Amino acid sequence: MFEYGAPVKVRWTAPLNHSKKDWIGLYMVADNASRDATRVSSQGRWVATNEGVYNSVRADSGILVSDVRIPGAERRDGETKDYLSGTMQFAGDKLWWTQGVFEFRYHHDGKHNVMAISLPFEIRIGRFDEDDVELDANGAIRGAVEQALLPVVRNCFDRDPEIAPRTVDEAFGSLVERDGKFAKRVVFAVHQMFGIEFAPEVVQADGNVKNLAWRICNAKKVLAPYSMSPSQGNTTPTSSKF
């Protein structure tokens, strides 16, 4: 299981004569009925095994290590031949930015024939549980909300030092205002964590985690009479849009 927006590394191995145009794509498990060939678009969520083969910066983005020769003597699978290994990282726009179960697929020679499939893994956003956090000196949960939000917001901003805040008081970088995708990632996460749906413009207007946490706490206070908790009734949805 991986955190929402956290970079995911994948290590691959291949024979010495593997095609330099091999590539790995990230897919939702339910999207591919065939195990032999990928029949849906990767929508840009792929990385080449070797640099410069596709003459595309996007294809090369994510390559960390490529074609490292591993001696056969180090193998543990009973084989004795040398092989090649590499490591790549999927982050930013190469992630799905939703919850679900995913898998990596290794494809041969620039085509969609599948040579290997990873074990499935889940990307999930943990629900914020008010009953499981410590209240501050004023009996409020704002501090807990801030601390829960900060790592999620950093992931949503690709952990980019130019725009991702290191503290709850630090302002979001100006790119957040210019490119709406970052705010959309945050409002999705907030909806899943707290059951409150904001417009992306709210994230841009608040400008830092502290202000966004205050807004969430205020919204939860307003919605408290309409909670689905057993003590306050069970017929009104908790999710509201602001």
PDB file of C-alpha atoms in Angstrom:
ATOM      1  CA  MET A   1       0.000   0.000   0.000  1.00  0.00           C
ATOM      2  CA  PHE A   2       1.267   3.467  -0.946  1.00  0.00           C
ATOM      3  CA  GLU A   3       0.283   6.961   0.141  1.00  0.00           C
ATOM      4  CA  TYR A   4      -1.696   9.100  -2.290  1.00  0.00           C
ATOM      5  CA  GLY A   5       0.766  11.041  -4.441  1.00  0.00           C
ATOM      6  CA  ALA A   6       3.885   9.378  -3.059  1.00  0.00           C
ATOM      7  CA  PRO A   7       6.513   8.500  -5.713  1.00  0.00           C
ATOM      8  CA  VAL A   8       6.631   4.784  -6.513  1.00  0.00           C
ATOM      9  CA  LYS A   9       9.880   3.070  -7.511  1.00  0.00           C
ATOM     10  CA  VAL A  10       9.999  -0.079  -9.607  1.00  0.00           C
ATOM     11  CA  ARG A  11      13.017  -2.283 -10.299  1.00  0.00           C
ATOM     12  CA  TRP A  12      13.182  -4.348 -13.467  1.00  0.00           C
ATOM     13  CA  THR A  13      15.440  -7.110 -14.786  1.00  0.00           C
ATOM     14  CA  ALA A  14      15.878  -8.297 -18.366  1.00  0.00           C
ATOM     15  CA  PRO A  15      18.212 -10.449 -20.522  1.00  0.00           C
ATOM     16  CA  LEU A  16      21.385  -8.872 -21.886  1.00  0.00           C
ATOM     17  CA  ASN A  17      19.870  -8.678 -25.370  1.00  0.00           C
ATOM     18  CA  HIS A  18      16.621  -6.993 -24.336  1.00  0.00           C
ATOM     19  CA  SER A  19      15.320  -4.282 -26.653  1.00  0.00           C
ATOM     20  CA  LYS A  20      16.438  -0.774 -25.723  1.00  0.00           C
ATOM     21  CA  LYS A  21      12.892   0.321 -26.637  1.00  0.00           C
ATOM     22  CA  ASP A  22      11.323  -1.671 -23.807  1.00  0.00           C
ATOM     23  CA  TRP A  23       9.099   0.383 -21.521  1.00  0.00           C
ATOM     24  CA  ILE A  24       7.067   0.111 -18.325  1.00  0.00           C
ATOM     25  CA  GLY A  25       3.572   1.520 -17.829  1.00  0.00           C
ATOM     26  CA  LEU A  26       1.408   2.067 -14.748  1.00  0.00           C
ATOM     27  CA  TYR A  27      -2.207   0.889 -14.983  1.00  0.00           C
ATOM     28  CA  MET A  28      -5.288   0.312 -12.898  1.00  0.00           C
ATOM     29  CA  VAL A  29      -5.676  -3.447 -12.550  1.00  0.00           C
ATOM     30  CA  ALA A  30      -9.327  -3.422 -13.629  1.00  0.00           C
ATOM     31  CA  ASP A  31      -8.513  -1.674 -16.927  1.00  0.00           C
ATOM     32  CA  ASN A  32      -6.654  -4.622 -18.490  1.00  0.00           C
ATOM     33  CA  ALA A  33      -8.508  -7.876 -19.089  1.00  0.00           C
ATOM     34  CA  SER A  34      -5.614  -9.354 -21.103  1.00  0.00           C
ATOM     35  CA  ARG A  35      -2.424 -10.483 -19.403  1.00  0.00           C
ATOM     36  CA  ASP A  36      -0.582 -10.870 -22.724  1.00  0.00           C
ATOM     37  CA  ALA A  37      -1.098  -7.449 -24.276  1.00  0.00           C
ATOM     38  CA  THR A  38      -2.073  -4.030 -22.960  1.00  0.00           C
ATOM     39  CA  ARG A  39      -5.157  -2.790 -24.787  1.00  0.00           C
ATOM     40  CA  VAL A  40      -5.676   0.581 -23.087  1.00  0.00           C
ATOM     41  CA  SER A  41      -3.645   3.763 -23.376  1.00  0.00           C
ATOM     42  CA  SER A  42      -1.018   4.485 -20.743  1.00  0.00           C
ATOM     43  CA  GLN A  43      -2.072   8.166 -20.948  1.00  0.00           C
ATOM     44  CA  GLY A  44       1.535   9.234 -20.475  1.00  0.00           C
ATOM     45  CA  ARG A  45       2.077   7.104 -17.375  1.00  0.00           C
ATOM     46  CA  TRP A  46       5.088   5.226 -18.700  1.00  0.00           C
ATOM     47  CA  VAL A  47       8.885   5.303 -18.557  1.00  0.00           C
ATOM     48  CA  ALA A  48      11.426   3.920 -21.038  1.00  0.00           C
ATOM     49  CA  THR A  49      13.994   1.433 -19.777  1.00  0.00           C
ATOM     50  CA  ASN A  50      16.793   3.265 -21.659  1.00  0.00           C
ATOM     51  CA  GLU A  51      17.483   6.956 -22.143  1.00  0.00           C
ATOM     52  CA  GLY A  52      17.404   8.644 -25.548  1.00  0.00           C
ATOM     53  CA  VAL A  53      15.681   5.821 -27.404  1.00  0.00           C
ATOM     54  CA  TYR A  54      12.384   7.656 -27.910  1.00  0.00           C
ATOM     55  CA  ASN A  55      13.872  11.134 -28.347  1.00  0.00           C
ATOM     56  CA  SER A  56      11.427  12.320 -25.700  1.00  0.00           C
ATOM     57  CA  VAL A  57      12.148  14.009 -22.380  1.00  0.00           C
ATOM     58  CA  ARG A  58       8.852  12.698 -21.042  1.00  0.00           C
ATOM     59  CA  ALA A  59       9.753   9.096 -21.883  1.00  0.00           C
ATOM     60  CA  ASP A  60      13.097   9.447 -20.090  1.00  0.00           C
ATOM     61  CA  SER A  61      11.645  11.230 -17.062  1.00  0.00           C
ATOM     62  CA  GLY A  62      11.744   8.796 -14.171  1.00  0.00           C
ATOM     63  CA  ILE A  63      14.778   6.733 -15.206  1.00  0.00           C
ATOM     64  CA  LEU A  64      17.071   6.395 -12.196  1.00  0.00           C
ATOM     65  CA  VAL A  65      19.348   3.504 -13.188  1.00  0.00           C
ATOM     66  CA  SER A  66      19.492   1.651 -16.476  1.00  0.00           C
ATOM     67  CA  ASP A  67      21.145  -1.507 -17.807  1.00  0.00           C
ATOM     68  CA  VAL A  68      23.352  -2.345 -14.847  1.00  0.00           C
ATOM     69  CA  ARG A  69      24.948  -5.724 -15.522  1.00  0.00           C
ATOM     70  CA  ILE A  70      24.385  -8.239 -12.713  1.00  0.00           C
ATOM     71  CA  PRO A  71      26.676 -11.314 -12.629  1.00  0.00           C
ATOM     72  CA  GLY A  72      24.933 -14.639 -12.915  1.00  0.00           C
ATOM     73  CA  ALA A  73      26.757 -15.784  -9.795  1.00  0.00           C
ATOM     74  CA  GLU A  74      24.540 -13.438  -7.778  1.00  0.00           C
ATOM     75  CA  ARG A  75      21.285 -14.966  -9.026  1.00  0.00           C
ATOM     76  CA  ARG A  76      19.023 -16.813  -6.624  1.00  0.00           C
ATOM     77  CA  ASP A  77      16.632 -18.362  -9.164  1.00  0.00           C
ATOM     78  CA  GLY A  78      18.832 -21.274 -10.284  1.00  0.00           C
ATOM     79  CA  GLU A  79      19.974 -19.562 -13.511  1.00  0.00           C
ATOM     80  CA  THR A  80      23.639 -18.698 -14.135  1.00  0.00           C
ATOM     81  CA  LYS A  81      23.528 -16.124 -16.959  1.00  0.00           C
ATOM     82  CA  ASP A  82      24.330 -12.457 -16.405  1.00  0.00           C
ATOM     83  CA  TYR A  83      21.385 -10.088 -16.752  1.00  0.00           C
ATOM     84  CA  LEU A  84      20.589  -6.374 -16.806  1.00  0.00           C
ATOM     85  CA  SER A  85      18.746  -4.407 -14.179  1.00  0.00           C
ATOM     86  CA  GLY A  86      17.325  -0.914 -13.827  1.00  0.00           C
ATOM     87  CA  THR A  87      15.274   1.275 -11.537  1.00  0.00           C
ATOM     88  CA  MET A  88      12.715   3.937 -12.371  1.00  0.00           C
ATOM     89  CA  GLN A  89      10.385   6.180 -10.405  1.00  0.00           C
ATOM     90  CA  PHE A  90       6.812   7.154 -11.173  1.00  0.00           C
ATOM     91  CA  ALA A  91       5.874  10.540  -9.725  1.00  0.00           C
ATOM     92  CA  GLY A  92       3.891  13.674 -10.538  1.00  0.00           C
ATOM     93  CA  ASP A  93       1.840  13.382 -13.735  1.00  0.00           C
ATOM     94  CA  LYS A  94       2.904   9.761 -14.128  1.00  0.00           C
ATOM     95  CA  LEU A  95       0.739   8.809 -11.154  1.00  0.00           C
ATOM     96  CA  TRP A  96      -3.035   8.374 -11.269  1.00  0.00           C
ATOM     97  CA  TRP A  97      -3.990  10.806  -8.484  1.00  0.00           C
ATOM     98  CA  THR A  98      -6.859   8.676  -7.309  1.00  0.00           C
ATOM     99  CA  GLN A  99      -7.414   5.680  -5.080  1.00  0.00           C
ATOM    100  CA  GLY A 100      -7.418   2.127  -6.375  1.00  0.00           C
ATOM    101  CA  VAL A 101      -5.393  -0.996  -7.138  1.00  0.00           C
ATOM    102  CA  PHE A 102      -2.600  -0.701  -9.691  1.00  0.00           C
ATOM    103  CA  GLU A 103       0.117  -2.696 -11.434  1.00  0.00           C
ATOM    104  CA  PHE A 104       3.244  -2.088 -13.505  1.00  0.00           C
ATOM    105  CA  ARG A 105       3.556  -3.738 -16.924  1.00  0.00           C
ATOM    106  CA  TYR A 106       6.855  -4.331 -18.723  1.00  0.00           C
ATOM    107  CA  HIS A 107       6.382  -4.054 -22.512  1.00  0.00           C
ATOM    108  CA  HIS A 108       8.649  -5.264 -25.319  1.00  0.00           C
ATOM    109  CA  ASP A 109      10.325  -3.183 -28.036  1.00  0.00           C
ATOM    110  CA  GLY A 110       8.046  -0.149 -28.090  1.00  0.00           C
ATOM    111  CA  LYS A 111       4.968  -2.312 -28.535  1.00  0.00           C
ATOM    112  CA  HIS A 112       2.205  -3.389 -26.173  1.00  0.00           C
ATOM    113  CA  ASN A 113       3.193  -7.028 -25.759  1.00  0.00           C
ATOM    114  CA  VAL A 114       3.490  -7.712 -22.028  1.00  0.00           C
ATOM    115  CA  MET A 115       6.653  -9.456 -20.819  1.00  0.00           C
ATOM    116  CA  ALA A 116       6.086  -9.130 -17.058  1.00  0.00           C
ATOM    117  CA  ILE A 117       3.518  -7.769 -14.595  1.00  0.00           C
ATOM    118  CA  SER A 118       4.204  -6.601 -11.059  1.00  0.00           C
ATOM    119  CA  LEU A 119       2.263  -7.679  -8.023  1.00  0.00           C
ATOM    120  CA  PRO A 120      -0.806  -5.462  -7.578  1.00  0.00           C
ATOM    121  CA  PHE A 121      -0.562  -2.667  -5.038  1.00  0.00           C
ATOM    122  CA  GLU A 122      -3.027  -0.217  -3.525  1.00  0.00           C
ATOM    123  CA  ILE A 123      -2.942   3.557  -3.355  1.00  0.00           C
ATOM    124  CA  ARG A 124      -5.171   4.833  -0.583  1.00  0.00           C
ATOM    125  CA  ILE A 125      -5.966   8.007   1.345  1.00  0.00           C
ATOM    126  CA  GLY A 126      -6.472   7.409   5.036  1.00  0.00           C
ATOM    127  CA  ARG A 127      -9.679   8.798   6.546  1.00  0.00           C
ATOM    128  CA  PHE A 128      -9.079  11.394   9.276  1.00  0.00           C
ATOM    129  CA  ASP A 129     -10.441  10.022  12.557  1.00  0.00           C
ATOM    130  CA  GLU A 130     -11.260  12.727  15.106  1.00  0.00           C
ATOM    131  CA  ASP A 131     -11.552  10.132  17.858  1.00  0.00           C
ATOM    132  CA  ASP A 132      -7.949   9.079  17.314  1.00  0.00           C
ATOM    133  CA  VAL A 133      -6.171  12.452  17.607  1.00  0.00           C
ATOM    134  CA  GLU A 134      -4.990  14.595  20.496  1.00  0.00           C
ATOM    135  CA  LEU A 135      -6.735  17.907  21.117  1.00  0.00           C
ATOM    136  CA  ASP A 136      -4.684  21.055  21.573  1.00  0.00           C
ATOM    137  CA  ALA A 137      -4.697  23.249  24.698  1.00  0.00           C
ATOM    138  CA  ASN A 138      -7.977  24.826  23.559  1.00  0.00           C
ATOM    139  CA  GLY A 139      -9.633  21.486  23.014  1.00  0.00           C
ATOM    140  CA  ALA A 140      -9.493  21.890  19.224  1.00  0.00           C
ATOM    141  CA  ILE A 141      -8.333  19.489  16.499  1.00  0.00           C
ATOM    142  CA  ARG A 142      -6.838  22.121  14.208  1.00  0.00           C
ATOM    143  CA  GLY A 143      -3.237  21.167  15.001  1.00  0.00           C
ATOM    144  CA  ALA A 144      -3.949  17.513  14.219  1.00  0.00           C
ATOM    145  CA  VAL A 145      -5.623  18.507  10.949  1.00  0.00           C
ATOM    146  CA  GLU A 146      -2.582  20.599  10.001  1.00  0.00           C
ATOM    147  CA  GLN A 147      -0.184  17.732  10.658  1.00  0.00           C
ATOM    148  CA  ALA A 148      -2.351  15.263   8.742  1.00  0.00           C
ATOM    149  CA  LEU A 149      -2.614  17.645   5.788  1.00  0.00           C
ATOM    150  CA  LEU A 150       1.025  18.703   5.443  1.00  0.00           C
ATOM    151  CA  PRO A 151       2.510  15.459   4.029  1.00  0.00           C
ATOM    152  CA  VAL A 152      -0.488  14.990   1.736  1.00  0.00           C
ATOM    153  CA  VAL A 153      -0.189  18.527   0.365  1.00  0.00           C
ATOM    154  CA  ARG A 154       3.544  18.013  -0.169  1.00  0.00           C
ATOM    155  CA  ASN A 155       2.778  14.884  -2.196  1.00  0.00           C
ATOM    156  CA  CYS A 156       0.131  16.759  -4.189  1.00  0.00           C
ATOM    157  CA  PHE A 157       2.754  19.378  -5.053  1.00  0.00           C
ATOM    158  CA  ASP A 158       5.190  16.666  -6.260  1.00  0.00           C
ATOM    159  CA  ARG A 159       7.441  17.369  -3.251  1.00  0.00           C
ATOM    160  CA  ASP A 160       8.874  20.152  -5.413  1.00  0.00           C
ATOM    161  CA  PRO A 161      10.897  22.534  -3.205  1.00  0.00           C
ATOM    162  CA  GLU A 162       9.714  25.448  -5.365  1.00  0.00           C
ATOM    163  CA  ILE A 163       6.044  24.975  -4.442  1.00  0.00           C
ATOM    164  CA  ALA A 164       5.708  22.294  -1.722  1.00  0.00           C
ATOM    165  CA  PRO A 165       5.600  23.771   1.803  1.00  0.00           C
ATOM    166  CA  ARG A 166       7.942  22.416   4.463  1.00  0.00           C
ATOM    167  CA  THR A 167       5.820  23.763   7.313  1.00  0.00           C
ATOM    168  CA  VAL A 168       2.130  24.521   7.804  1.00  0.00           C
ATOM    169  CA  ASP A 169       2.875  28.272   7.739  1.00  0.00           C
ATOM    170  CA  GLU A 170       4.947  28.300   4.547  1.00  0.00           C
ATOM    171  CA  ALA A 171       3.132  29.719   1.521  1.00  0.00           C
ATOM    172  CA  PHE A 172       2.440  27.577  -1.518  1.00  0.00           C
ATOM    173  CA  GLY A 173       4.610  28.423  -4.525  1.00  0.00           C
ATOM    174  CA  SER A 174       3.173  30.642  -7.265  1.00  0.00           C
ATOM    175  CA  LEU A 175       3.001  27.697  -9.674  1.00  0.00           C
ATOM    176  CA  VAL A 176       0.047  26.397  -7.656  1.00  0.00           C
ATOM    177  CA  GLU A 177      -1.970  29.411  -8.810  1.00  0.00           C
ATOM    178  CA  ARG A 178      -0.853  29.107 -12.422  1.00  0.00           C
ATOM    179  CA  ASP A 179      -1.430  25.356 -12.804  1.00  0.00           C
ATOM    180  CA  GLY A 180      -4.763  24.182 -11.435  1.00  0.00           C
ATOM    181  CA  LYS A 181      -3.825  20.499 -11.373  1.00  0.00           C
ATOM    182  CA  PHE A 182      -2.122  20.872  -7.988  1.00  0.00           C
ATOM    183  CA  ALA A 183      -5.199  22.355  -6.309  1.00  0.00           C
ATOM    184  CA  LYS A 184      -7.402  19.649  -7.860  1.00  0.00           C
ATOM    185  CA  ARG A 185      -5.199  16.969  -6.325  1.00  0.00           C
ATOM    186  CA  VAL A 186      -5.536  18.603  -2.904  1.00  0.00           C
ATOM    187  CA  VAL A 187      -9.332  18.958  -2.995  1.00  0.00           C
ATOM    188  CA  PHE A 188      -9.661  15.282  -3.934  1.00  0.00           C
ATOM    189  CA  ALA A 189      -7.503  14.317  -0.958  1.00  0.00           C
ATOM    190  CA  VAL A 190      -9.405  16.622   1.399  1.00  0.00           C
ATOM    191  CA  HIS A 191     -12.699  15.121   0.238  1.00  0.00           C
ATOM    192  CA  GLN A 192     -11.455  11.596   0.934  1.00  0.00           C
ATOM    193  CA  MET A 193      -9.858  12.481   4.282  1.00  0.00           C
ATOM    194  CA  PHE A 194     -12.506  14.759   5.772  1.00  0.00           C
ATOM    195  CA  GLY A 195     -15.678  14.274   3.717  1.00  0.00           C
ATOM    196  CA  ILE A 196     -15.698  17.936   2.668  1.00  0.00           C
ATOM    197  CA  GLU A 197     -15.524  19.030  -0.947  1.00  0.00           C
ATOM    198  CA  PHE A 198     -13.949  22.391  -1.742  1.00  0.00           C
ATOM    199  CA  ALA A 199     -13.489  24.119  -5.069  1.00  0.00           C
ATOM    200  CA  PRO A 200      -9.855  24.165  -6.292  1.00  0.00           C
ATOM    201  CA  GLU A 201      -9.870  27.956  -6.017  1.00  0.00           C
ATOM    202  CA  VAL A 202     -10.168  27.592  -2.236  1.00  0.00           C
ATOM    203  CA  VAL A 203      -6.752  25.931  -2.049  1.00  0.00           C
ATOM    204  CA  GLN A 204      -5.194  28.694  -4.107  1.00  0.00           C
ATOM    205  CA  ALA A 205      -6.868  31.409  -2.020  1.00  0.00           C
ATOM    206  CA  ASP A 206      -5.874  29.915   1.342  1.00  0.00           C
ATOM    207  CA  GLY A 207      -2.243  29.812   0.290  1.00  0.00           C
ATOM    208  CA  ASN A 208      -0.859  27.579   3.052  1.00  0.00           C
ATOM    209  CA  VAL A 209      -1.715  24.476   5.079  1.00  0.00           C
ATOM    210  CA  LYS A 210      -2.606  26.419   8.239  1.00  0.00           C
ATOM    211  CA  ASN A 211      -5.347  28.395   6.479  1.00  0.00           C
ATOM    212  CA  LEU A 212      -6.655  25.321   4.690  1.00  0.00           C
ATOM    213  CA  ALA A 213      -6.802  23.424   8.007  1.00  0.00           C
ATOM    214  CA  TRP A 214      -8.751  26.284   9.585  1.00  0.00           C
ATOM    215  CA  ARG A 215     -11.248  26.156   6.719  1.00  0.00           C
ATOM    216  CA  ILE A 216     -11.658  22.402   7.115  1.00  0.00           C
ATOM    217  CA  CYS A 217     -12.202  22.683  10.861  1.00  0.00           C
ATOM    218  CA  ASN A 218     -14.711  25.482  10.372  1.00  0.00           C
ATOM    219  CA  ALA A 219     -16.586  23.481   7.743  1.00  0.00           C
ATOM    220  CA  LYS A 220     -16.704  20.430   9.999  1.00  0.00           C
ATOM    221  CA  LYS A 221     -18.063  22.581  12.823  1.00  0.00           C
ATOM    222  CA  VAL A 222     -20.811  23.923  10.559  1.00  0.00           C
ATOM    223  CA  LEU A 223     -21.654  20.423   9.375  1.00  0.00           C
ATOM    224  CA  ALA A 224     -21.557  18.817  12.828  1.00  0.00           C
ATOM    225  CA  PRO A 225     -25.372  18.881  13.326  1.00  0.00           C
ATOM    226  CA  TYR A 226     -25.740  16.971  10.052  1.00  0.00           C
ATOM    227  CA  SER A 227     -23.189  14.285  10.797  1.00  0.00           C
ATOM    228  CA  MET A 228     -23.903  10.631  10.068  1.00  0.00           C
ATOM    229  CA  SER A 229     -22.566   9.620  13.481  1.00  0.00           C
ATOM    230  CA  PRO A 230     -25.015   7.438  15.488  1.00  0.00           C
ATOM    231  CA  SER A 231     -25.398  10.062  18.196  1.00  0.00           C
ATOM    232  CA  GLN A 232     -26.495  12.764  15.762  1.00  0.00           C
ATOM    233  CA  GLY A 233     -28.695  10.929  13.312  1.00  0.00           C
ATOM    234  CA  ASN A 234     -27.912   8.725  10.360  1.00  0.00           C
ATOM    235  CA  THR A 235     -29.856  10.044   7.419  1.00  0.00           C
ATOM    236  CA  THR A 236     -27.920  13.097   6.263  1.00  0.00           C
ATOM    237  CA  PRO A 237     -24.751  12.735   4.134  1.00  0.00           C
ATOM    238  CA  THR A 238     -21.553  14.085   5.684  1.00  0.00           C
ATOM    239  CA  SER A 239     -20.055  15.257   2.405  1.00  0.00           C
ATOM    240  CA  SER A 240     -20.889  18.823   1.431  1.00  0.00           C
ATOM    241  CA  LYS A 241     -19.489  21.119  -1.215  1.00  0.00           C
ATOM    242  CA  PHE A 242     -18.159  24.592  -0.566  1.00  0.00           C
TER     243      PHE A 242
END
